[in-house]
């Protein structure tokens, strides 16, 4: 059963963390979008968060996003963001339901998404995932190969380039992610700044304060809102 009161309290506490972090560094708290990452959690919990005022939700698995979007399709202002690693053969599913895709990391995937987004009423917003940690096992564009991917997206009418995203190496020590957040902000500055790349999607449950301090405009928060996730089996 959904613990509506608990969820409401956790959501309020995350909003409070965002507000205090923004105020500490002289930013307007409204310049930071809270994306509630609801992957593995049932649509009842999404609905409870929606009732508490949350509007943007992140999912990592294409079919799960589609299933929840269908279950909650009467909530017209609920916005789905796909934050996972997207395989080309799932682009159609995601383009049919998501407003934003956070982890585009190749020209090939951009073209596939562009094709699948052609029938949409509005362009599909996309962010480019950058592999700021240089980790071989992770997705994301190598920083030196970023520009061609940005240009490819800008050339596709059904897509709208919205910004950059990263998932720094996980260490359990929030401060350890600061250099990676700073590197993503520097990449934005080097590739046209906020005029071209409006959003920086960085920061999760453990390090959202650090990310906001380094300029995040979207923080992706799962655990602090919905509680721990069961391992995916
Ligand atoms: C799961 C996930 C999150 C949320 O992580 P938490 O540590 O639970 O806040 C954020 N971003 C991405 C890409 C994720 O897959």
CSV table of N, CA, C and O in Angstrom, one decimal, residues 130-133 143 146 164 166 177-191 200 202 214:
chain,number,residue,atom,x,y,z
A,130,UNK,N,26.8,13.2,-21.3
A,130,UNK,CA,28.3,13.3,-21.4
A,130,UNK,C,28.9,12.4,-20.4
A,130,UNK,O,28.6,12.4,-19.2
A,131,UNK,N,29.9,11.6,-20.8
A,131,UNK,CA,30.6,10.7,-19.9
A,131,UNK,C,31.8,11.5,-19.3
A,131,UNK,O,32.9,11.4,-19.6
A,132,UNK,N,31.4,12.3,-18.3
A,132,UNK,CA,32.4,13.2,-17.6
A,132,UNK,C,33.4,12.4,-16.8
A,132,UNK,O,34.5,12.9,-16.6
A,133,UNK,N,33.0,11.2,-16.4
A,133,UNK,CA,34.0,10.4,-15.6
A,133,UNK,C,34.9,9.6,-16.4
A,133,UNK,O,35.8,9.0,-15.8
A,143,UNK,N,33.6,13.8,-24.0
A,143,UNK,CA,33.6,15.3,-24.1
A,143,UNK,C,34.1,15.8,-25.4
A,143,UNK,O,33.6,16.8,-26.0
A,146,UNK,N,31.6,15.8,-28.4
A,146,UNK,CA,30.2,16.4,-28.1
A,146,UNK,C,29.7,17.2,-29.2
A,146,UNK,O,28.5,17.0,-29.6
A,164,UNK,N,22.6,19.3,-21.4
A,164,UNK,CA,23.5,18.3,-21.1
A,164,UNK,C,23.1,17.5,-19.8
A,164,UNK,O,22.6,18.1,-18.9
A,166,UNK,N,24.6,14.3,-17.0
A,166,UNK,CA,25.7,13.3,-16.7
A,166,UNK,C,25.3,12.5,-15.4
A,166,UNK,O,24.5,12.9,-14.6
A,177,UNK,N,31.6,14.1,-6.3
A,177,UNK,CA,31.0,14.4,-7.6
A,177,UNK,C,31.2,15.8,-8.1
A,177,UNK,O,30.9,16.1,-9.2
A,178,UNK,N,31.6,16.7,-7.2
A,178,UNK,CA,31.7,18.1,-7.6
A,178,UNK,C,32.6,18.4,-8.8
A,178,UNK,O,32.1,19.1,-9.7
A,179,UNK,N,33.8,17.8,-9.0
A,179,UNK,CA,34.6,18.0,-10.2
A,179,UNK,C,33.8,17.6,-11.5
A,179,UNK,O,34.0,18.3,-12.5
A,180,UNK,N,33.0,16.6,-11.4
A,180,UNK,CA,32.3,16.1,-12.6
A,180,UNK,C,31.2,17.1,-12.9
A,180,UNK,O,30.9,17.3,-14.1
A,181,UNK,N,30.5,17.6,-11.9
A,181,UNK,CA,29.4,18.6,-12.1
A,181,UNK,C,30.0,19.8,-12.7
A,181,UNK,O,29.5,20.4,-13.6
A,182,UNK,N,31.2,20.2,-12.1
A,182,UNK,CA,31.8,21.4,-12.6
A,182,UNK,C,32.3,21.2,-14.1
A,182,UNK,O,32.2,22.1,-14.9
A,183,UNK,N,32.7,20.0,-14.4
A,183,UNK,CA,33.2,19.7,-15.8
A,183,UNK,C,32.0,19.8,-16.8
A,183,UNK,O,32.1,20.3,-17.9
A,184,UNK,N,30.8,19.4,-16.3
A,184,UNK,CA,29.6,19.4,-17.2
A,184,UNK,C,29.2,20.9,-17.4
A,184,UNK,O,28.9,21.3,-18.6
A,185,UNK,N,29.3,21.7,-16.4
A,185,UNK,CA,29.0,23.1,-16.5
A,185,UNK,C,30.0,23.8,-17.4
A,185,UNK,O,29.6,24.7,-18.3
A,186,UNK,N,31.3,23.4,-17.4
A,186,UNK,CA,32.3,24.0,-18.2
A,186,UNK,C,32.1,23.6,-19.7
A,186,UNK,O,32.3,24.4,-20.6
A,187,UNK,N,31.6,22.4,-19.9
A,187,UNK,CA,31.3,22.0,-21.3
A,187,UNK,C,30.2,22.8,-21.8
A,187,UNK,O,30.2,23.1,-23.0
A,188,UNK,N,29.2,23.0,-21.0
A,188,UNK,CA,28.1,23.9,-21.5
A,188,UNK,C,28.6,25.2,-21.9
A,188,UNK,O,28.3,25.7,-23.0
A,189,UNK,N,29.4,25.8,-21.1
A,189,UNK,CA,30.0,27.1,-21.4
A,189,UNK,C,30.8,27.1,-22.7
A,189,UNK,O,30.8,28.0,-23.5
A,190,UNK,N,31.5,26.0,-22.9
A,190,UNK,CA,32.4,25.9,-24.1
A,190,UNK,C,31.6,25.6,-25.4
A,190,UNK,O,32.1,25.8,-26.5
A,191,UNK,N,30.3,25.2,-25.2
A,191,UNK,CA,29.5,24.8,-26.4
A,191,UNK,C,28.3,25.7,-26.6
A,191,UNK,O,27.2,25.3,-26.9
A,200,UNK,N,21.1,21.8,-17.4
A,200,UNK,CA,22.2,20.9,-16.9
A,200,UNK,C,21.5,19.9,-16.0
A,200,UNK,O,21.0,20.3,-14.9
A,202,UNK,N,21.9,17.2,-13.6
A,202,UNK,CA,22.9,16.5,-12.8
A,202,UNK,C,22.6,16.7,-11.4
A,202,UNK,O,21.9,17.6,-10.9
A,214,UNK,N,26.9,23.8,-8.4
A,214,UNK,CA,27.6,23.9,-9.6
A,214,UNK,C,26.8,24.2,-10.8
A,214,UNK,O,27.2,24.2,-12.0
